Short mmCIF file of C-alpha atoms in Angstrom, two decimals:
data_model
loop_
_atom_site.label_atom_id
_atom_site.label_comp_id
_atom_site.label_asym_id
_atom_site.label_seq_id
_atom_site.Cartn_x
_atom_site.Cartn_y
_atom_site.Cartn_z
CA UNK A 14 122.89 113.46 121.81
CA UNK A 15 123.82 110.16 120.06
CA UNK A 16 126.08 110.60 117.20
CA UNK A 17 126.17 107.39 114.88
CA UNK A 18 128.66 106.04 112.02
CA UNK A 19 128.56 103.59 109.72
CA UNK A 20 130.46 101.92 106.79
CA UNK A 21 133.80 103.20 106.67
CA UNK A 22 132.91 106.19 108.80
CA UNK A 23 132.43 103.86 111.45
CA UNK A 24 135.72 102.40 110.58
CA UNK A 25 137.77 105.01 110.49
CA UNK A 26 136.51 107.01 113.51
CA UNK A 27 136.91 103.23 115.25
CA UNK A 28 133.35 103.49 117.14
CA UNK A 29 129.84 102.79 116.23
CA UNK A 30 128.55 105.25 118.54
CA UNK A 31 129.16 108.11 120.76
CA UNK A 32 127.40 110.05 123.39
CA UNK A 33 128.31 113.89 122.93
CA UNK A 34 127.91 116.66 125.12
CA UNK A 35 127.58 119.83 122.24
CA UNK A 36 126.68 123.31 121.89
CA UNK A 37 126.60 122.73 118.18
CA UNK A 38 123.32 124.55 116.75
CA UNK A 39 123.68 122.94 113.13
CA UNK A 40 124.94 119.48 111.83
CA UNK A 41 128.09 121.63 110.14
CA UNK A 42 128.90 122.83 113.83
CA UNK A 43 129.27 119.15 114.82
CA UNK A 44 131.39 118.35 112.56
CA UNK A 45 133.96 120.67 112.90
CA UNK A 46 133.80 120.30 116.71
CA UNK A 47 134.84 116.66 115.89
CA UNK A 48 137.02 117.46 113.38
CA UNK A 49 139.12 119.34 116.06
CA UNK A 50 139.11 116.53 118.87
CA UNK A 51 141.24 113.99 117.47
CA UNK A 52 143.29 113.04 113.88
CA UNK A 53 140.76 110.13 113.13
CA UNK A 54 138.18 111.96 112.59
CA UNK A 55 139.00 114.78 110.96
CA UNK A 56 140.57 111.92 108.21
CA UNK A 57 137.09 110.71 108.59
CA UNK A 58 135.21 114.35 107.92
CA UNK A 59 137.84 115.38 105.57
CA UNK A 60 135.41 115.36 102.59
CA UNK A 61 132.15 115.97 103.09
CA UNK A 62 130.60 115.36 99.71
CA UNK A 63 131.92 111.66 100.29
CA UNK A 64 128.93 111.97 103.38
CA UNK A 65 125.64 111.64 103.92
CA UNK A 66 124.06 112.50 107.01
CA UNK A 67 120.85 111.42 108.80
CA UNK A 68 119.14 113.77 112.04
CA UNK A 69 117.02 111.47 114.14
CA UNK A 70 116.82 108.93 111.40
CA UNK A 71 115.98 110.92 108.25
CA UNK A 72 118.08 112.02 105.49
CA UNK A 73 119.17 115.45 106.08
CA UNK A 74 121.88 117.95 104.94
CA UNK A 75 124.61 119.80 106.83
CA UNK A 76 122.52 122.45 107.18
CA UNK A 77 120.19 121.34 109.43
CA UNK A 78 119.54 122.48 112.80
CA UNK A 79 120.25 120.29 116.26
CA UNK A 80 117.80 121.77 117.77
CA UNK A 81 115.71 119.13 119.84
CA UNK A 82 117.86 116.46 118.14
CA UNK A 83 118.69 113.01 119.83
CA UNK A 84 120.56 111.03 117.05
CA UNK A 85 122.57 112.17 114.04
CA UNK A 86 124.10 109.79 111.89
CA UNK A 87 126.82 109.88 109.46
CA UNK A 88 127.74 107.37 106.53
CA UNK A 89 129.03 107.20 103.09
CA UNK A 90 126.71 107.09 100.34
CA UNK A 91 124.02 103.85 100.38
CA UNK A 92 124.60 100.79 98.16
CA UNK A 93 121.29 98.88 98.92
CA UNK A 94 119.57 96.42 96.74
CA UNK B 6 98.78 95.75 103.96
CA UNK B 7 102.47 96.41 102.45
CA UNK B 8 105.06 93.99 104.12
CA UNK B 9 108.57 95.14 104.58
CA UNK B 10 111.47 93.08 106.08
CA UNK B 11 114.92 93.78 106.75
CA UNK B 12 116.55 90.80 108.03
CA UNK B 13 119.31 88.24 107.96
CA UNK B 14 117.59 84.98 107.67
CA UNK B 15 117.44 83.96 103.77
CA UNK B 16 114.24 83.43 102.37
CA UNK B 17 112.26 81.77 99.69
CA UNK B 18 111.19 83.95 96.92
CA UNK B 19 108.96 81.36 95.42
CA UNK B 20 106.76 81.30 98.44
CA UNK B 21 106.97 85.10 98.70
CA UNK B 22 105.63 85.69 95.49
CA UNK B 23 102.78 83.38 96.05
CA UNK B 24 102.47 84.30 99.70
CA UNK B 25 102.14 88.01 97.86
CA UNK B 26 99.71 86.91 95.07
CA UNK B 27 96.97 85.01 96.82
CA UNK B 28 94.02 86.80 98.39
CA UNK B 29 94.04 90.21 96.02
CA UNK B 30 91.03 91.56 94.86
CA UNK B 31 90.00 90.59 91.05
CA UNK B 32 90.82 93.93 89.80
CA UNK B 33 94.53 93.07 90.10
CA UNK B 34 96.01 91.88 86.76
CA UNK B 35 99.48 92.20 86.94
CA UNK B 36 102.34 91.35 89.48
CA UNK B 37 105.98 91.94 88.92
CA UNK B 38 108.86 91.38 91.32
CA UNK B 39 112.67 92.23 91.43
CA UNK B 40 115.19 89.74 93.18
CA UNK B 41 118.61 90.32 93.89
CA UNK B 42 121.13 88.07 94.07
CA UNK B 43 125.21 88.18 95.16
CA UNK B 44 127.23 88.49 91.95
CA UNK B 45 130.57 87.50 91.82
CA UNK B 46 133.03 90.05 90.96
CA UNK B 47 134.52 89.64 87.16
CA UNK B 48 137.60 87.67 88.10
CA UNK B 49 135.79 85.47 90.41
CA UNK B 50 137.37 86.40 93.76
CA UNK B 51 134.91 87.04 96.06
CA UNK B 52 134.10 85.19 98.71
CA UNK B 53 131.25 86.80 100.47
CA UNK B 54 129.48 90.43 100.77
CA UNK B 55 129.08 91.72 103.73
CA UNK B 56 125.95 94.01 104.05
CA UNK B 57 125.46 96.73 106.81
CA UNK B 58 122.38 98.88 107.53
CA UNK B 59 120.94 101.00 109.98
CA UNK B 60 118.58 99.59 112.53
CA UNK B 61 115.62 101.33 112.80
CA UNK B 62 116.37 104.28 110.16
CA UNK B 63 116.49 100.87 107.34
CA UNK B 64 112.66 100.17 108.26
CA UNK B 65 111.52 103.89 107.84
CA UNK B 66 112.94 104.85 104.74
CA UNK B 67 112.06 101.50 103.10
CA UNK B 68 108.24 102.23 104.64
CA UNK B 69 108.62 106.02 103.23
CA UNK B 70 109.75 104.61 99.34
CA UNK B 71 106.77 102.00 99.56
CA UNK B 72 103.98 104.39 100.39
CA UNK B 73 105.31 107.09 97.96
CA UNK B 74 104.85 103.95 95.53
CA UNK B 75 101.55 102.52 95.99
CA UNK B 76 100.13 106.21 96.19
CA UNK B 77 101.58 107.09 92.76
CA UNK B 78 101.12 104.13 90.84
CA UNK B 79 97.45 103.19 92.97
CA UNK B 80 99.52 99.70 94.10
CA UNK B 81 97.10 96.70 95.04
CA UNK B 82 100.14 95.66 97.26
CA UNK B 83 104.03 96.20 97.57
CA UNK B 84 106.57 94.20 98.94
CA UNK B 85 110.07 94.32 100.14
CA UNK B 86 112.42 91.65 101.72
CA UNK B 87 116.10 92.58 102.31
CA UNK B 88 118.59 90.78 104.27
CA UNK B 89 121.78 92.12 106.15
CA UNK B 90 124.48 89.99 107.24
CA UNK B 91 127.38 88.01 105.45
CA UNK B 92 126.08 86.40 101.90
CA UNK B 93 127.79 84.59 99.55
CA UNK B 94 127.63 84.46 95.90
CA UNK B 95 124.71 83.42 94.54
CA UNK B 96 122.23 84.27 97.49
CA UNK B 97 119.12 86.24 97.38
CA UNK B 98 120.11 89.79 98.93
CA UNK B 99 116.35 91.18 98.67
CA UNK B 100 113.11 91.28 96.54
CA UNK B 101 110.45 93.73 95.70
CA UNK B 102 107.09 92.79 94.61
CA UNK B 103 104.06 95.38 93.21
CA UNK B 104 100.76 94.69 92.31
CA UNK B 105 98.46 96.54 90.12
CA UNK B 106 95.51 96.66 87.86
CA UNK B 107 97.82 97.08 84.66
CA UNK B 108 101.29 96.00 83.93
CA UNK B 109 102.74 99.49 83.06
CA UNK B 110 101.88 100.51 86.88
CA UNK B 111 103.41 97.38 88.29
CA UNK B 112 106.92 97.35 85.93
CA UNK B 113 107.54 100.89 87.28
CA UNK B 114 106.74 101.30 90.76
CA UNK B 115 109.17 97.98 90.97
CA UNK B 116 111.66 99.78 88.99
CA UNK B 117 111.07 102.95 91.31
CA UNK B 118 111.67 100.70 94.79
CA UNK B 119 114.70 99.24 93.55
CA UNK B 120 115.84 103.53 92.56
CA UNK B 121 115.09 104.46 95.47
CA UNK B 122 116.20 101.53 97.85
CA UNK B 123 119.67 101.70 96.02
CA UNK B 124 120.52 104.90 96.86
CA UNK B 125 117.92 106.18 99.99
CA UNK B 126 117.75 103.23 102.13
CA UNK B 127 120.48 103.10 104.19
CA UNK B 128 122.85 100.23 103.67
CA UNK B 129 126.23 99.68 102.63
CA UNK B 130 128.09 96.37 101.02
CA UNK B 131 131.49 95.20 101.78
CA UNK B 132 133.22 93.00 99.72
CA UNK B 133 135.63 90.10 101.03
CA UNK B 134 137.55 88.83 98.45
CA UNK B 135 140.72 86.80 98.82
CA UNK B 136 142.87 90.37 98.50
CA UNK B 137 141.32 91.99 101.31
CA UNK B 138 138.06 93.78 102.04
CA UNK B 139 136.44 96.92 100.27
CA UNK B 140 133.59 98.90 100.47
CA UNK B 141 131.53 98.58 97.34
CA UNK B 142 131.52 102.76 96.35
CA UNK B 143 127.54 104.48 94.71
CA UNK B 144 127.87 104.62 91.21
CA UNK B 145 126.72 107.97 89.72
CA UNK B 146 124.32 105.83 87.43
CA UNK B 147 122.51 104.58 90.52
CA UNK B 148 122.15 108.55 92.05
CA UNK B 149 121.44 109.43 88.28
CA UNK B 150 118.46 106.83 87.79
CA UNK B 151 116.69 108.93 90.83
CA UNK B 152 115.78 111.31 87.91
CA UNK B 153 113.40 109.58 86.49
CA UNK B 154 111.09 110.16 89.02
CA UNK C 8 118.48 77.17 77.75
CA UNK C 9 115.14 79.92 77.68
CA UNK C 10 111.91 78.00 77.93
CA UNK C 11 108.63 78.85 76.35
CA UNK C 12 105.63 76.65 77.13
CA UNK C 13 102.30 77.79 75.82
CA UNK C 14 99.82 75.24 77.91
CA UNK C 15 96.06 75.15 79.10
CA UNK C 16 96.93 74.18 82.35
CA UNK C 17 97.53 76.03 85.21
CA UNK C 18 101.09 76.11 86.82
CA UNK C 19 102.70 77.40 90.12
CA UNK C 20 104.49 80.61 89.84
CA UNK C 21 106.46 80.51 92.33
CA UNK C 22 107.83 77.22 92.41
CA UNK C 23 108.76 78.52 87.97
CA UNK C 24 110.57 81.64 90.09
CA UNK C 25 112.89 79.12 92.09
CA UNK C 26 113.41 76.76 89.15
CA UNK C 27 114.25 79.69 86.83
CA UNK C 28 116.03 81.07 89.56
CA UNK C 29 118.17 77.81 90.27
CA UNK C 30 121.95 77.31 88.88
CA UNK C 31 122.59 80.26 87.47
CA UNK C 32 126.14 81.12 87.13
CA UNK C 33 127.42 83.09 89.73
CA UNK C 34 127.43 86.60 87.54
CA UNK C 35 123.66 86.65 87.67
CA UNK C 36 122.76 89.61 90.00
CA UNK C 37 118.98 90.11 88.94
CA UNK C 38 115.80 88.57 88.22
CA UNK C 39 112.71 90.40 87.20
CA UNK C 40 109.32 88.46 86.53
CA UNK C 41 105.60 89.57 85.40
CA UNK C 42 102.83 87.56 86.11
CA UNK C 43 99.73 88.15 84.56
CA UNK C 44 96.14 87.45 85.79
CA UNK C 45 92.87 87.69 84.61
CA UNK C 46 91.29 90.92 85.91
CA UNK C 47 87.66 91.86 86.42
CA UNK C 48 86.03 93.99 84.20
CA UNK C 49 84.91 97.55 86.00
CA UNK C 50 81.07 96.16 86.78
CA UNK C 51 82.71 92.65 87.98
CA UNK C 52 80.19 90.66 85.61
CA UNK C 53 83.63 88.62 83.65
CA UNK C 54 82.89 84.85 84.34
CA UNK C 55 85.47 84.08 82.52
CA UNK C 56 88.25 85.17 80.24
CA UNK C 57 88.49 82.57 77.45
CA UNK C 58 91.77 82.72 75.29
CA UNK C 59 92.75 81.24 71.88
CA UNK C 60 96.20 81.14 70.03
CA UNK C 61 97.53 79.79 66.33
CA UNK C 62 99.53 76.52 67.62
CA UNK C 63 102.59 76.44 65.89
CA UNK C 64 102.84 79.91 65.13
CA UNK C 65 102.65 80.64 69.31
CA UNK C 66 105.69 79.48 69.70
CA UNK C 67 107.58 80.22 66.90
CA UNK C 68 107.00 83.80 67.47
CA UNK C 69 107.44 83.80 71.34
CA UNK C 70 110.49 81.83 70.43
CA UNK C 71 111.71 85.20 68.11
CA UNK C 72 110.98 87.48 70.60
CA UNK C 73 112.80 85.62 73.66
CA UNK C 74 116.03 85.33 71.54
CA UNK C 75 115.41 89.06 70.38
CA UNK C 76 115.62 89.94 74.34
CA UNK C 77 118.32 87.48 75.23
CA UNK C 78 120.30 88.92 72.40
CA UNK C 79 119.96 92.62 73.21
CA UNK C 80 119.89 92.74 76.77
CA UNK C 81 122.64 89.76 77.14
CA UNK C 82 120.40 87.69 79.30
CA UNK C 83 121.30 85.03 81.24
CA UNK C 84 118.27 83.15 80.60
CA UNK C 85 114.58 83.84 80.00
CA UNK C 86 111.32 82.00 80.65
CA UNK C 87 107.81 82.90 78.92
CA UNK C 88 104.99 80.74 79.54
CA UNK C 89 101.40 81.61 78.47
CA UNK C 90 98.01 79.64 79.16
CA UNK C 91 95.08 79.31 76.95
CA UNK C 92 91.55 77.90 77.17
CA UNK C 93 88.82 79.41 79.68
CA UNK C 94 90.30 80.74 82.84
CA UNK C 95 88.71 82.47 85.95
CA UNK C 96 88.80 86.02 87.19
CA UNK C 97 91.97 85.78 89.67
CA UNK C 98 93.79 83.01 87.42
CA UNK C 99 97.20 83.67 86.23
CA UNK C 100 97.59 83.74 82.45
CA UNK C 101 101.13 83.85 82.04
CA UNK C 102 104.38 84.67 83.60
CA UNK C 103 107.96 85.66 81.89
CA UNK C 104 111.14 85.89 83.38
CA UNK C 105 114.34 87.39 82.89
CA UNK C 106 117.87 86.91 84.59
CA UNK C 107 121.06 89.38 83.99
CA UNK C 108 123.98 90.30 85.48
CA UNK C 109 122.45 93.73 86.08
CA UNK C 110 118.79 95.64 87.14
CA UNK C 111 118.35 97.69 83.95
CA UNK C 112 118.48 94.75 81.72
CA UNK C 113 116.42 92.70 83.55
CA UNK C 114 113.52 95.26 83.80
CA UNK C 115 113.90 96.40 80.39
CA UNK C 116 113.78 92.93 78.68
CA UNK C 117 110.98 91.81 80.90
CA UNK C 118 108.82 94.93 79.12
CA UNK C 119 110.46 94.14 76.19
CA UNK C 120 109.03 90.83 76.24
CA UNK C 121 105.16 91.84 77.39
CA UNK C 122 104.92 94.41 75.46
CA UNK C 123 105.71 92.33 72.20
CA UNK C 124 104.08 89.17 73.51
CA UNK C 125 100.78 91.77 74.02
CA UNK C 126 100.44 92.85 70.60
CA UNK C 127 103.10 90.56 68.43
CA UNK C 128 102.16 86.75 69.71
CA UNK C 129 99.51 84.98 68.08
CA UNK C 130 96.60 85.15 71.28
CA UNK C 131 93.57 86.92 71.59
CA UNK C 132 90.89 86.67 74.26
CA UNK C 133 87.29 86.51 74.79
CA UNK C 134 85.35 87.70 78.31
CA UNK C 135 82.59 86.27 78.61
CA UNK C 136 80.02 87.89 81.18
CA UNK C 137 77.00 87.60 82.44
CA UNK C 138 75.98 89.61 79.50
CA UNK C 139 77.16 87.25 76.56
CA UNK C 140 80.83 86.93 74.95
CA UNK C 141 83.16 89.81 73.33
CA UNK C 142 86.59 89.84 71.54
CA UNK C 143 88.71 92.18 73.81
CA UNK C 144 89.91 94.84 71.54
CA UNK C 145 94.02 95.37 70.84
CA UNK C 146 94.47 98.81 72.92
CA UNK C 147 96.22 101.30 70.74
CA UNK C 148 98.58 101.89 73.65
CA UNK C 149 99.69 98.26 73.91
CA UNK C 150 100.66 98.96 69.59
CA UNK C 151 102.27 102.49 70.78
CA UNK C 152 104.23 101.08 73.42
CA UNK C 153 106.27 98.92 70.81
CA UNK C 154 107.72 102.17 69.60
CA UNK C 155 110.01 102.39 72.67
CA UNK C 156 111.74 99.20 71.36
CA UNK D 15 96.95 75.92 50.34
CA UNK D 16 95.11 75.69 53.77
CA UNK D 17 93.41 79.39 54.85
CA UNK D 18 93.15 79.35 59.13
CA UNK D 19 90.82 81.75 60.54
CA UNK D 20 91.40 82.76 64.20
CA UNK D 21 89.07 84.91 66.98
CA UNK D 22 86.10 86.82 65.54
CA UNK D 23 87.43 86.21 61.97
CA UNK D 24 86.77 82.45 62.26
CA UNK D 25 83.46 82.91 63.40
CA UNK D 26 82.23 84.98 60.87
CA UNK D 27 83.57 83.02 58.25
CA UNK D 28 82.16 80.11 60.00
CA UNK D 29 85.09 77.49 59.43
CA UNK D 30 89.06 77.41 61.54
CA UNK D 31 90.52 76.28 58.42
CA UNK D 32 89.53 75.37 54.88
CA UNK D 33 92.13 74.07 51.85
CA UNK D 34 91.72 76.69 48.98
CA UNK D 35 92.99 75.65 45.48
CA UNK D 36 93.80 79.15 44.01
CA UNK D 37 96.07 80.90 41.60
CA UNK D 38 96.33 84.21 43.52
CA UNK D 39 99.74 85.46 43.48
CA UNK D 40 99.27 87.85 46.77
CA UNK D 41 97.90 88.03 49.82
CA UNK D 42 95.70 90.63 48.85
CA UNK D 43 94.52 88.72 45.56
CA UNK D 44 93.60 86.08 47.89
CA UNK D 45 91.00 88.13 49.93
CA UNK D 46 89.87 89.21 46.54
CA UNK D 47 88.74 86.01 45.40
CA UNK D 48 87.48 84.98 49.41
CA UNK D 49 85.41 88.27 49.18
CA UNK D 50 83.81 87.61 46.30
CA UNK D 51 82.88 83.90 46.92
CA UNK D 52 80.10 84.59 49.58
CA UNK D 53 78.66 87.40 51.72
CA UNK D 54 80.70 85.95 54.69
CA UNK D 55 83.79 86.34 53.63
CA UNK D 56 82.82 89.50 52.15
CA UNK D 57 81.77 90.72 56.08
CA UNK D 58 84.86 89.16 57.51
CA UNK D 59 87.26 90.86 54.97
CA UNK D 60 85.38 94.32 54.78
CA UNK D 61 88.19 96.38 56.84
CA UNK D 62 91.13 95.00 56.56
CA UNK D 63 93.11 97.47 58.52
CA UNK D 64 91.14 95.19 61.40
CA UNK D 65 92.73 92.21 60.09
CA UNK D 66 96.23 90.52 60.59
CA UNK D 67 97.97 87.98 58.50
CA UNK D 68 99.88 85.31 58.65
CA UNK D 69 102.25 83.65 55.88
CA UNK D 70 103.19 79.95 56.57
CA UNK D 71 103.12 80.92 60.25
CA UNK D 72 104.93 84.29 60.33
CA UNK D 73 103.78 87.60 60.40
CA UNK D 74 103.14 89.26 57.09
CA UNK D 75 101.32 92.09 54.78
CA UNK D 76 98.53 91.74 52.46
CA UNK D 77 101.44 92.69 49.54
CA UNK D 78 102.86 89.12 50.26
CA UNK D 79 103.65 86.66 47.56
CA UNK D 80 101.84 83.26 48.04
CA UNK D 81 104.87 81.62 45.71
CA UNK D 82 105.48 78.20 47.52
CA UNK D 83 102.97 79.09 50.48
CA UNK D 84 101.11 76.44 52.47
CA UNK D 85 99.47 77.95 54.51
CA UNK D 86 97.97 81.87 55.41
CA UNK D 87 96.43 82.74 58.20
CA UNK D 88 93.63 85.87 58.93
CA UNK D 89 93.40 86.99 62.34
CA UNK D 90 92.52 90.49 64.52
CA UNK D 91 95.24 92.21 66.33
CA UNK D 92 96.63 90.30 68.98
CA UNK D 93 95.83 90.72 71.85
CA UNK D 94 98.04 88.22 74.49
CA UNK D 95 99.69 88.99 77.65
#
């Protein structure tokens, strides 16, 4: 599975994109599997409501299963237009 | 027959709005469009904005917030042009364009795009002023304005 | 700086978007525009849509309600023109323009502006079909609608 | 005074404009003395919650003085845009 950041996500975790091996069965499971690998990002999980997150390119919630998943995506809140 | 762009050459809106008028059917009567341009910050300071999306993701939602339009206001025709990349004050960042029998219908499926693309389409400005760089944060007015609809 | 023109002959809307559009101070973050065109009636009989106005009084009161706009929405600039004299189903009838530093405004005085330049503006028009000539009625909506102002 | 007739008003009146020497004091006595010059005015002035007017160019109300007026206009609602 691909896991994807952007913004200052991206910035802080210092990658624009990851492969990751995971046994994580929701979104929330990801994250705190992440959280525990390495200082930068659990600064960048460290709060969620500052995060959106996309699974295989749609808007989603933290909630949602992984189950057949290839991308997930995680950014701060969008500032088009 | 919607068009939707997400790119980082500029481009002209003059010719997009005719480009977008010609060749309706005579039952359209009104057209209104939305353009967006780099503002300057209020002390003057910045020197460009820097404007990230996501490949791929960009292009669905934006084809997701156009269809939801033209079904609910019965659109002739919807457009929408943004540009990623480095842009400096005063450029065109994007434009929407609807098209509809009467002006009501036009006026607020554009108002409904530019909701919806502020907040749902995924892209993010940076600003680079002479102090530094910063992400430009959401403003609760922009989530807020998603109420409307 | 706003411009009202109330002519008979046709003009190019988009080349008035990038003229309007053109050397605006650098706090300008939105334009909105409407463009109105003449719309077949439901059986598509209209030959033609012929339209009359009070010169003098035209402008005067297009000139009231721009400054009314620019004044409550803190425009930047805004731009109404308005044809008259027999046009053809798929002709544009008028455009008007707005430019501020935010969305909101820019939508908002742009209705603010149609809706009074519908039913407060000195025009009225005549279809003419294959079936003779009629004065198109004032919609009681297009009256209602100033009531949000 | 000139009296300027505009849409379906002016053509049942016949005329776009006529010079009226009158000692009307209102609007309203105005249409009086129109209505009761000739069966055309009469038609054109027989609702005049149909009609708009006009005072020297600026919208008005058939209560309207004509002190100092030059010119009053009759119309239908407007219908521009």
């Amino acid at each position: 599975m691909y896991v994807v950041y952007f913004a200052w996500v991206r910035e802080r975790i210092g990658l624009p994109k990851e492969k990751i091996e995971t046994q994580a069965k929701t979104v929330s499971e990801l994250v705190e599997e992440l959280k525990a690998r390495e200082e930068r990002y659990a600064l960048a999980f460290s709060d969620l409501s500052a995060l959106r997150v996309a699974v295989d390119q749609e808007l989603s919630d933290f909630d949602a299963s992984l189950d057949g998943v290839s991308e997930v995506a995680f950014f701060p809140p969008m500032t088009g237009g | 027959m919607t068009r939707i762009s997400v790119q980082s050459e500029p481009f002209d809106v003059g010719a997009e709005v005719n480009r977008f008028s010609e060749g309706k059917d005579d039952q359209v009567g009104a057209v209104v469009t939305f353009t967006g341009v780099v503002r300057n910050n209020d002390v003057g300071t910045l020197k460009s904005m820097l404007i990230e999306h996501y490949p791929g993701m960009t292009e669905k939602a934006l084809q997701k917030i156009v269809e939801t339009a033209v079904e609910r206001w019965s659109l002739s025709d919807a457009l929408v042009i943004h540009r990623h990349g480095d842009l400096r004050p005063g450029e065109v960042i994007m434009m929407v364009a609807t098209t509809a029998r009467h002006r009501v219908a036009a006026f607020e499926a554009a108002e409904y795009l530019m909701d919806y693309l502020k907040s749902r389409a995924p892209f993010w400005k940076q600003e680079i002023t002479s102090d530094g760089r910063s992400w430009v944060d959401a403003k609760d007015e922009d989530e807020d304005a998603l109420k409307r609809w």
